[in-house]
Short mmCIF file of C-alpha atoms in Angstrom, two decimals:
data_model
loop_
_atom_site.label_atom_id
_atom_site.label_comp_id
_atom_site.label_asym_id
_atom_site.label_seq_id
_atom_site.Cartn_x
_atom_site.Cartn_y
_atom_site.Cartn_z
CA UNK A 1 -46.84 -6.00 207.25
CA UNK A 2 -50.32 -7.36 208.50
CA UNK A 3 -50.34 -11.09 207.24
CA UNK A 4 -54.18 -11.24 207.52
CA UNK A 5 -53.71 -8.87 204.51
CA UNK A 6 -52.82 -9.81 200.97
CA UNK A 7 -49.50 -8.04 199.67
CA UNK A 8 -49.70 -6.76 196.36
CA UNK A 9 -46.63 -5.33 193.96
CA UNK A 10 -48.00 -3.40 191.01
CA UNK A 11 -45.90 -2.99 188.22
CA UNK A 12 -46.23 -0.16 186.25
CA UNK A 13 -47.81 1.60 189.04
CA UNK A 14 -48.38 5.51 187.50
CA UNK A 15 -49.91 3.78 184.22
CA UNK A 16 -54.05 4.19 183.38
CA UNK A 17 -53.83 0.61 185.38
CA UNK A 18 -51.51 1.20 188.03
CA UNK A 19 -53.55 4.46 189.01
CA UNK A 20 -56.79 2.33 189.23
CA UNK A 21 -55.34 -0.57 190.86
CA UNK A 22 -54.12 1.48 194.03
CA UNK A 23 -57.75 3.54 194.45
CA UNK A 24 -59.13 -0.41 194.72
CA UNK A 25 -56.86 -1.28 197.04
CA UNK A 26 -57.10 2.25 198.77
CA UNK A 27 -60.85 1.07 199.09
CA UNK A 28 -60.27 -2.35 201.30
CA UNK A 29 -57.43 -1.44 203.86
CA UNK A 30 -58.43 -4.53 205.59
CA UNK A 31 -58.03 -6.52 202.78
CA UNK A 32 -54.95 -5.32 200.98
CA UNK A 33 -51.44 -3.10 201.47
CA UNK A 34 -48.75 -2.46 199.09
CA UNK A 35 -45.65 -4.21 198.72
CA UNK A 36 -43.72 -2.81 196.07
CA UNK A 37 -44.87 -0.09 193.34
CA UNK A 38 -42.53 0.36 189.92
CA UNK A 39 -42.08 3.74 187.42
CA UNK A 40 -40.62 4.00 184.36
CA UNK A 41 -40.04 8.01 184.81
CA UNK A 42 -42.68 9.10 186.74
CA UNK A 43 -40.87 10.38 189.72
CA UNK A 44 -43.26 12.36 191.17
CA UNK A 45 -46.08 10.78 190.71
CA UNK A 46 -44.43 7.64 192.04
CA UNK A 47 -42.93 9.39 195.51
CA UNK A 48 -46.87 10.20 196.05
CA UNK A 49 -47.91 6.82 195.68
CA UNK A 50 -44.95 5.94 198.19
CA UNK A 51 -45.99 8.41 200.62
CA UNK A 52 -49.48 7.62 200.52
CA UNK A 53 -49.07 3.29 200.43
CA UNK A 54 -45.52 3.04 202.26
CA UNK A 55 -44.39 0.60 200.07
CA UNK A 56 -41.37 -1.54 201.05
CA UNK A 57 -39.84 -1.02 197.51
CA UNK A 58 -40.07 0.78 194.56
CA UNK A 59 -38.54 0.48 191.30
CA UNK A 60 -37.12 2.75 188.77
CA UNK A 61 -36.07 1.78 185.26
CA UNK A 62 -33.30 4.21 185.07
CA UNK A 63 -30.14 5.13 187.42
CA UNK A 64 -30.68 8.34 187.00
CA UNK A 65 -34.43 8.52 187.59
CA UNK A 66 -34.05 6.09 190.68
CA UNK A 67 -31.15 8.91 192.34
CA UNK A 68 -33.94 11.45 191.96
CA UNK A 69 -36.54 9.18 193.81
CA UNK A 70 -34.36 8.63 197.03
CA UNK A 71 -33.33 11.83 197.51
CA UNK A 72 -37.24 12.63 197.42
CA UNK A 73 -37.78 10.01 199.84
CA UNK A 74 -34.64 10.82 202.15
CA UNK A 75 -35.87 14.25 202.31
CA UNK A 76 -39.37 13.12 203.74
CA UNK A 77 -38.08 10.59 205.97
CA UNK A 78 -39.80 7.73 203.80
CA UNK A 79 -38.59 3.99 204.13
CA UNK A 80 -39.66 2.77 201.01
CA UNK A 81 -36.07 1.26 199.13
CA UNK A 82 -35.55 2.16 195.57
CA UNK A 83 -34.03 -0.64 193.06
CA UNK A 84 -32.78 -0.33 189.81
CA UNK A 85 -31.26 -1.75 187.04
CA UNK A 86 -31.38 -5.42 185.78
CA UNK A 87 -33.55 -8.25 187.45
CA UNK A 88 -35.07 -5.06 189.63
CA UNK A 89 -38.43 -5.98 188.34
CA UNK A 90 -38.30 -9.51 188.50
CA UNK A 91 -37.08 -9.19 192.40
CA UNK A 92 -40.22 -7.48 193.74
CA UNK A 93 -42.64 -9.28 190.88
CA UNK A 94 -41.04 -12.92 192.68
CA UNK A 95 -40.04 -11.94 196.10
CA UNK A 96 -41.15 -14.07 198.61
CA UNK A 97 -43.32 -11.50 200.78
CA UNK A 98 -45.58 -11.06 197.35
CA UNK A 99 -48.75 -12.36 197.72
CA UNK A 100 -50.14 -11.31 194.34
CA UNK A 101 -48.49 -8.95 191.28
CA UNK A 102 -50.34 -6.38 189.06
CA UNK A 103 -48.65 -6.76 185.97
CA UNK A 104 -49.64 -3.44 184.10
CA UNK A 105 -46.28 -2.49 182.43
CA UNK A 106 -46.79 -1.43 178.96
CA UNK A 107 -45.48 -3.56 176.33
CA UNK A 108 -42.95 -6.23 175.93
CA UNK A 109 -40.93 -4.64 178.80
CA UNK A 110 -42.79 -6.54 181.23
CA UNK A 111 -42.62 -10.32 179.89
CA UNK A 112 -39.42 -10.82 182.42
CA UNK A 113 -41.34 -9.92 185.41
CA UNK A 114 -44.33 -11.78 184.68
CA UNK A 115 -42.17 -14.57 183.92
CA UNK A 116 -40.48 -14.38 187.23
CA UNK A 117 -44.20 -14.00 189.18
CA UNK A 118 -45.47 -17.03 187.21
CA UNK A 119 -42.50 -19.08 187.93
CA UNK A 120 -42.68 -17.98 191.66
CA UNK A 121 -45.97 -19.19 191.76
CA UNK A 122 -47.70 -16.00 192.66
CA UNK A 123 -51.28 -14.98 192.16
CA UNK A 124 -50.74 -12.94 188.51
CA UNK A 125 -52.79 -10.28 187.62
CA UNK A 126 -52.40 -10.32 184.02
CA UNK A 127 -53.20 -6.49 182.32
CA UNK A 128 -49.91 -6.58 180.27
CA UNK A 129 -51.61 -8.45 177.05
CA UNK A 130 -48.04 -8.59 175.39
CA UNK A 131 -46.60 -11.01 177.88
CA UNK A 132 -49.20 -13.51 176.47
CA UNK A 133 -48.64 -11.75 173.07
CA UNK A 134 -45.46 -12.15 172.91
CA UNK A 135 -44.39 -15.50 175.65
CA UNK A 136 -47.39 -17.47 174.09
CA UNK A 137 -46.87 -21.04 175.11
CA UNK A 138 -43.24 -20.31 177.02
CA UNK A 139 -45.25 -18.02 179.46
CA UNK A 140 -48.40 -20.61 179.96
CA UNK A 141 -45.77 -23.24 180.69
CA UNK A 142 -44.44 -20.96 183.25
CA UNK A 143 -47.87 -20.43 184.66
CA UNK A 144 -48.44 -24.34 184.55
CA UNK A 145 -45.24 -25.46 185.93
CA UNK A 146 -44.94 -22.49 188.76
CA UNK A 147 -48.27 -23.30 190.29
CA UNK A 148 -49.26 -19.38 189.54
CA UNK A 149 -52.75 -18.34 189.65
CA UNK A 150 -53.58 -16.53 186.29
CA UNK A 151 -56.21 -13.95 186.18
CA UNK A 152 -57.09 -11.58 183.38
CA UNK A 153 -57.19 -7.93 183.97
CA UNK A 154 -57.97 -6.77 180.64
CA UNK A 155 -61.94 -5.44 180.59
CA UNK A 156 -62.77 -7.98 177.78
CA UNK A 157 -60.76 -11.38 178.87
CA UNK A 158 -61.73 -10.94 182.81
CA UNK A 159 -65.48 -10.66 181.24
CA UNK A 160 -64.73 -13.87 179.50
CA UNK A 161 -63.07 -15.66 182.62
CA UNK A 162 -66.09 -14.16 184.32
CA UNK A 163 -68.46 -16.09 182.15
CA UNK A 164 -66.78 -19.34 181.97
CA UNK A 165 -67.80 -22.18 184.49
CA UNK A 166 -65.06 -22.11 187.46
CA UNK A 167 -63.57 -25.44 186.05
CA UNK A 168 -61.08 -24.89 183.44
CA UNK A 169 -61.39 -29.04 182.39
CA UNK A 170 -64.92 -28.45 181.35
CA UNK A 171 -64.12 -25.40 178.79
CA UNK A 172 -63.28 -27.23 175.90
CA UNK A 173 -66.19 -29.01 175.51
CA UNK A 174 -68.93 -26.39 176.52
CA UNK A 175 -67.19 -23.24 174.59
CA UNK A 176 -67.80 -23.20 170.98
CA UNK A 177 -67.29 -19.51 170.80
CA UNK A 178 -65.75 -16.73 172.29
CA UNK A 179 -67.22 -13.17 171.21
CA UNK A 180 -64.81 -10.21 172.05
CA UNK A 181 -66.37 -6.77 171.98
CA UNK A 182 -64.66 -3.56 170.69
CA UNK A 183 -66.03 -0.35 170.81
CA UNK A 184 -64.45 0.69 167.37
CA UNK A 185 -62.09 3.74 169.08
CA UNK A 186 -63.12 7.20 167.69
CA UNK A 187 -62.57 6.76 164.00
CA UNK A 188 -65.22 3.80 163.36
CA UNK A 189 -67.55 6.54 161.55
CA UNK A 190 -64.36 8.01 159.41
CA UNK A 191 -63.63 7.02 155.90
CA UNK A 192 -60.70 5.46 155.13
CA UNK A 193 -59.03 7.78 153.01
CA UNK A 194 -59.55 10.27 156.10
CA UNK A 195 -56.98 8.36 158.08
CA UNK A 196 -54.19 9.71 156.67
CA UNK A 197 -54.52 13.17 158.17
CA UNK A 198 -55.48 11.72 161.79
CA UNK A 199 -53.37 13.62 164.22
CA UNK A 200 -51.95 11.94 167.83
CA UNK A 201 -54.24 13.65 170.39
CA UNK A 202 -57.13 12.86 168.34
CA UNK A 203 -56.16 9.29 168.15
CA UNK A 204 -55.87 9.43 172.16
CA UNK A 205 -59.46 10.50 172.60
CA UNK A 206 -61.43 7.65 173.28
CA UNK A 207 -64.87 7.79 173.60
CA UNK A 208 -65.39 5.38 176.38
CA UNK A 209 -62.13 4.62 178.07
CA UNK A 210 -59.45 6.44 179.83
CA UNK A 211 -56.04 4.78 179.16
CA UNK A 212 -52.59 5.51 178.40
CA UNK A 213 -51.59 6.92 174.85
CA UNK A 214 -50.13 3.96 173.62
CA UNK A 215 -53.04 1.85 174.32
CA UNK A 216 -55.57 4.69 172.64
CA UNK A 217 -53.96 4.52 169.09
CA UNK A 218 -54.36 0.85 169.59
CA UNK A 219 -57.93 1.02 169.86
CA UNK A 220 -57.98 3.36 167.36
CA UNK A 221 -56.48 0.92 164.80
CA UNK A 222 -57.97 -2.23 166.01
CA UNK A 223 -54.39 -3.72 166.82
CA UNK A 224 -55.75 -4.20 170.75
CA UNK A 225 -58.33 -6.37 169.70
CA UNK A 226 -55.89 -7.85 167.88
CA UNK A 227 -53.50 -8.74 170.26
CA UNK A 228 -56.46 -9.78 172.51
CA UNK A 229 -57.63 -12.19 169.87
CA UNK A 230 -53.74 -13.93 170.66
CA UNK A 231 -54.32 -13.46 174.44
CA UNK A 232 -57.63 -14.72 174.18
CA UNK A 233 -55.81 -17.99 172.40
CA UNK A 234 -53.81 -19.02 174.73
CA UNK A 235 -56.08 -17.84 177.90
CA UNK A 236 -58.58 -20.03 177.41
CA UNK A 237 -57.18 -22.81 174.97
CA UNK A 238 -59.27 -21.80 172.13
CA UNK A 239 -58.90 -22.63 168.63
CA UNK A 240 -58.37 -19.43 166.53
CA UNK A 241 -61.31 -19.88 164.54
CA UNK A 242 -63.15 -19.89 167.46
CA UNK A 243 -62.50 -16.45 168.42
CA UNK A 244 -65.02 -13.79 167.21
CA UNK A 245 -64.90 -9.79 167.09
CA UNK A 246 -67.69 -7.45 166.71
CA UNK A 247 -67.97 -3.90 167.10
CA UNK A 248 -70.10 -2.29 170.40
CA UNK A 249 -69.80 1.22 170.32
CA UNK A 250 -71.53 1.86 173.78
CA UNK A 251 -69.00 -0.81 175.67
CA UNK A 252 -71.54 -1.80 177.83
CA UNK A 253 -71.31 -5.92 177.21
CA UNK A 254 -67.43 -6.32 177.51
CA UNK A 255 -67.39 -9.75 175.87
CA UNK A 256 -69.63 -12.83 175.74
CA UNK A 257 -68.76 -16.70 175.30
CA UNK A 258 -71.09 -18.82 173.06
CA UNK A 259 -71.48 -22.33 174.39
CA UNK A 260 -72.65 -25.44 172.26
CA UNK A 261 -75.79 -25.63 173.42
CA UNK A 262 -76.21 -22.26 171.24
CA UNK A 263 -77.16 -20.13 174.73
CA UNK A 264 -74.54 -16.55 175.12
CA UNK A 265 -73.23 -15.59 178.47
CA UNK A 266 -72.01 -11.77 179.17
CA UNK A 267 -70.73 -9.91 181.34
CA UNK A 268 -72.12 -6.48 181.69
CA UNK A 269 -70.84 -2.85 183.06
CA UNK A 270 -69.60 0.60 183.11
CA UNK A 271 -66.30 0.85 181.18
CA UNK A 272 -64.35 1.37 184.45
CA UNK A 273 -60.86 -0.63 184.61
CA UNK A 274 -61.94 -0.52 188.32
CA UNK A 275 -64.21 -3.30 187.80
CA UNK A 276 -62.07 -6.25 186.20
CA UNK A 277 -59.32 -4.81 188.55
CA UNK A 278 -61.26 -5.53 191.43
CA UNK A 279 -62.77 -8.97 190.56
CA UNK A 280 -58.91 -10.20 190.03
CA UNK A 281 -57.83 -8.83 193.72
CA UNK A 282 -60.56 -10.73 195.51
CA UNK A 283 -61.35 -13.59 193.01
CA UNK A 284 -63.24 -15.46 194.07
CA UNK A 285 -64.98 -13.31 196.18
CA UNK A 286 -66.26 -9.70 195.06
CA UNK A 287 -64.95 -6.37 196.40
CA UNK A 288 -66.45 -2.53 195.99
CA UNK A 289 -64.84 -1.06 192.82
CA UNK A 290 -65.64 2.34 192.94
CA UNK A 291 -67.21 1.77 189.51
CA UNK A 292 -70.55 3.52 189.06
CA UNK A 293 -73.50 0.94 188.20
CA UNK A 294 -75.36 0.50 185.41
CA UNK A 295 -79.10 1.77 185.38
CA UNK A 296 -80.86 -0.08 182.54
CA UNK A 297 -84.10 2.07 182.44
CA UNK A 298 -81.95 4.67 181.15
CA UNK A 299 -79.58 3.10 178.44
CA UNK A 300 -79.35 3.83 175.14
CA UNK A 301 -79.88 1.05 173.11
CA UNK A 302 -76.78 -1.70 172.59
CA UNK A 303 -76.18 -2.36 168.62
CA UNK A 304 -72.95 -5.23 167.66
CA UNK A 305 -71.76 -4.89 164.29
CA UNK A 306 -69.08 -6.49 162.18
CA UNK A 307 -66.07 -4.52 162.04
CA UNK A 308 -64.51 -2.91 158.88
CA UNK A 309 -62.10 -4.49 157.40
CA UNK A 310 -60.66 -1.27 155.44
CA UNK A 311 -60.59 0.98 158.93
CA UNK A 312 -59.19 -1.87 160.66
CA UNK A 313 -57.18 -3.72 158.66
CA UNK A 314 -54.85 -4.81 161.33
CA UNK A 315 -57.16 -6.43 162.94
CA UNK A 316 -56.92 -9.58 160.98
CA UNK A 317 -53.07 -10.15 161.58
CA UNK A 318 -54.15 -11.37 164.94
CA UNK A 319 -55.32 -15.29 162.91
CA UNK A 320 -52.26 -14.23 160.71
CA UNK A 321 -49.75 -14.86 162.99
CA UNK A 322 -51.59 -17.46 165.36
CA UNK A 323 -51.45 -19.75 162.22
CA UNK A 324 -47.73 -18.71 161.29
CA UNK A 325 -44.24 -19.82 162.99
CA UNK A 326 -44.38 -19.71 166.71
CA UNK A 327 -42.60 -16.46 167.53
CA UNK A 328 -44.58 -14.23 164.72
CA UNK A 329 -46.99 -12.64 167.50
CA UNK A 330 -43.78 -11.34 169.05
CA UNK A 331 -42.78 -9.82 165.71
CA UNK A 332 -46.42 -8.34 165.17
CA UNK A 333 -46.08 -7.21 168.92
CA UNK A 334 -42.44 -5.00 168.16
CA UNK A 335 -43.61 -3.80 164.99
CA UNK A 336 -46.84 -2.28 166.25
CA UNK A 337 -45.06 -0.69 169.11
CA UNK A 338 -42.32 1.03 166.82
CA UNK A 339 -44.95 2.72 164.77
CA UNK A 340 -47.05 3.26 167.82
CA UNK A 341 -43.83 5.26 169.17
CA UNK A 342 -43.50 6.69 165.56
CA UNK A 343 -46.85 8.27 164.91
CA UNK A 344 -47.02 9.87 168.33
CA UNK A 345 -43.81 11.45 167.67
CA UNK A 346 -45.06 12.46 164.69
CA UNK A 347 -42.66 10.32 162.15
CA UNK A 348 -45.41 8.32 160.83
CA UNK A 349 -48.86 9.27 159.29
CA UNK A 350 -51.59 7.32 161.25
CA UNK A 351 -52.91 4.95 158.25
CA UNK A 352 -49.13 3.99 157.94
CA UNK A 353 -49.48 1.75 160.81
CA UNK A 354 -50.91 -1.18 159.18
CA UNK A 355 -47.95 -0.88 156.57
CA UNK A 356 -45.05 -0.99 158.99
CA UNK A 357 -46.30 -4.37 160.65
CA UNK A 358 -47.29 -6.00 157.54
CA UNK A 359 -43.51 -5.00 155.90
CA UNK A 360 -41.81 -6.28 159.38
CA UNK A 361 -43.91 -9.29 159.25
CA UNK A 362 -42.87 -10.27 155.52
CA UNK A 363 -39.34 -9.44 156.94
CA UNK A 364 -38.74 -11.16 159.91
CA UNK A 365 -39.04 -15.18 159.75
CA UNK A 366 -38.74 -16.13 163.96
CA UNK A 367 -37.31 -19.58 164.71
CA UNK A 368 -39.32 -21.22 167.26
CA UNK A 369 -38.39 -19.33 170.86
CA UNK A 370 -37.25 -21.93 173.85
CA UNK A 371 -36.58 -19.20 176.24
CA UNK A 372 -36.96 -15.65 177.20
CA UNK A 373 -33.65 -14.88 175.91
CA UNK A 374 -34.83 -15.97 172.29
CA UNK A 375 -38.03 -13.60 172.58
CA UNK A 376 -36.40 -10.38 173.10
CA UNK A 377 -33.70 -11.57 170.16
CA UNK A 378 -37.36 -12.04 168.06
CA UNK A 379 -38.10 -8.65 169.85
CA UNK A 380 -34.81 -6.81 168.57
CA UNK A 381 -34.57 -8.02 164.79
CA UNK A 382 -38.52 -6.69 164.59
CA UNK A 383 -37.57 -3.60 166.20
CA UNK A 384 -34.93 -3.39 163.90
CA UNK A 385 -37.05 -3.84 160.99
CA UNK A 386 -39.77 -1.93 162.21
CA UNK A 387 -37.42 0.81 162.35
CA UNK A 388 -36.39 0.47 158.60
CA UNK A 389 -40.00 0.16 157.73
CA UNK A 390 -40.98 3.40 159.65
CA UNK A 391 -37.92 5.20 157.47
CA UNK A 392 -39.44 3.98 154.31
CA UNK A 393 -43.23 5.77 155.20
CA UNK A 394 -42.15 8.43 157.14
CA UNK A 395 -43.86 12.00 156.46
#
């Protein structure tokens, strides 16, 4: 290890994220070098990012899969160690030898290892939303009382951090409005009543962004810009009301913060996770991204409009649950993923969605979470619900 070089461990390293993170660093040698990569079951394409960045660990999340990995490695005459298995995730996310952690796991799964990396103290690259989504106020206290440096990853809240003055103290009285921008996925033209034949791949086919399936149908409902109206909360200490979402179909302005003297800031760019990736590795300095640059003499014109209300009806669970019982974002969070999982296994029409998380919301009444342990119970009974729910409307 070169110490003039800051160590990174990205977690969830073959995701949409993961894959973008390592060409950035790939770009600054000098800069950065890998310290520990983790898969969920991408054993191949995990062994080539060992082979290529000589990590000093990687991490499977099965047995089985992690077996397979070694004997890859063993054959090649690789170094890299393989973990597994519980507190695997939080080891390399907190180890002492981490300078910074790319938290890019999908889902709830990786609220334990941010945790750990907050409490540590590290330098957090936050591109898991749920861990906000779903730790709210136990996972800012970890930030807060770990010393960890927080920076946003996702394309919309690093544009926000991006257009905030670098003085967190000052926010509250300069913001009186923070505008996230969606690009309205590839159904924002479709009827409503043409929902209900919408098939997985065609939910995956975003016009602007490549990302990872789950992710896609997201956009394609709304519920990311829903769960980044709850990041966006406790990010930047916002009020609810005081969060804002309008549709930009060209995804060209990533999000803008109104201040009280009525002026808009923005930050502008190609839709290239490269880009927000980048400014959190060297933040606060700025790095090559890869990303290709804007040329405004020949852009298409940029139109904002409000979104929908009967495409996107999920969208408005996101000041739903801020304003319920502390713990209701998690339940919002477990019920979207179990029909998420359930339409692209084709078990659940695409309009059905909505239905599942408003039927495990009316079903599941959280008491107020003091600790990790008492999110992933929240976590469970939703899943459990969610489950019934996705019974009830299957095809």
């Amino acid at each position: 290890m070169n110490p003039a070089r800051q160590r990174i461990t990205v977690l969830g390293s073959t995701g949409s994220v993961g894959v973008n993170t390592l060409d950035v660093i790939a770009r600054h040698p000098d800069r950065f070098e890998v310290f520990a990569l983790s898969a969920s079951t991408k054993v191949d394409v995990l062994f080539d990012q060992c082979r290529h960045f000589a990590p000093a660990f990687a991490v499977m999340a099965s047995a089985r899969h992690a077996a397979l990995l070694e004997e890859k490695l063993r054959q090649h005459d690789l170094p890299t160690r393989v973990l597994t298995g519980d507190g695997a995730l939080e080891n390399i996310a907190a180890h002492e030898s981490t300078d910074a952690v790319m938290a890019a796991i999908v889902g709830a799964a990786g609220l334990g290892a941010c945790l750990a990396a907050a409490r540590a103290g590290k330098r957090l690259l936050l591109a898991n939303k749920e861990a906000l989504v779903v730790g709210g106020e136990l996972f800012m206290k970890a930030v807060r009382e770990g010393g960890a440096t927080l920076l946003p990853i996702d394309s919309e809240h690093s544009a926000i951090f991006q257009s905030l003055p670098e003085d967190p103290s000052t926010w509250a009285r300069r913001i009186e409005k923070i505008i996230l921008t969606a690009s309205g996925g590839p159904f924002r033209t479709r009827t409503p009543e043409s929902l209900a034949s919408v098939t997985p791949n065609e939910a995956c086919a975003h016009p602007n962004w490549v990302m990872g399936r789950k992710i896609s149908v997201d956009s394609a409902t709304m519920m990311n810009k829903a769960l980044e109206v709850i990041e966006a909360r406790h990010l930047f200490g916002v009020a609810p009301e005081q969060i804002e979402v309008v549709i930009h179909p060209q995804s060209i302005v990533h999000s803008m913060v109104q201040f009280t003297d009525s002026s808009v800031i923005a930050q502008l760019g190609s839709p290239d996770m490269r880009v927000p990736i980048a400014v959190g590795l060297a933040w606060p300095d700025r790095i090559a991204s890869g990303a290709s640059r804007l040329d405004f003499r020949q852009m298409a014109d940029m139109t904002f409009d409000a979104p929908d209300d009967r495409l996107f009806p999920g969208l408005q669970l996101a000041w739903r649950v801020l304003q319920a019982a502390p713990g209701t974002p998690a339940v919002l969070n477990a019920a979207n993923e179990v029909a998420v999982d359930a339409f692209l296994d084709g078990r659940l029409r695409f309009d059905r969605i909505h239905a599942v998380n408003m039927e495990t919301l009316e079903a599941v009444l959280p008491s107020k979470p003091g600790a990790l342990a008492d999110l992933m119970a929240i976590d469970a009974t939703a899943r459990e619900a969610a489950n019934t729910a996705v019974l009830r409307y299957a095809r």
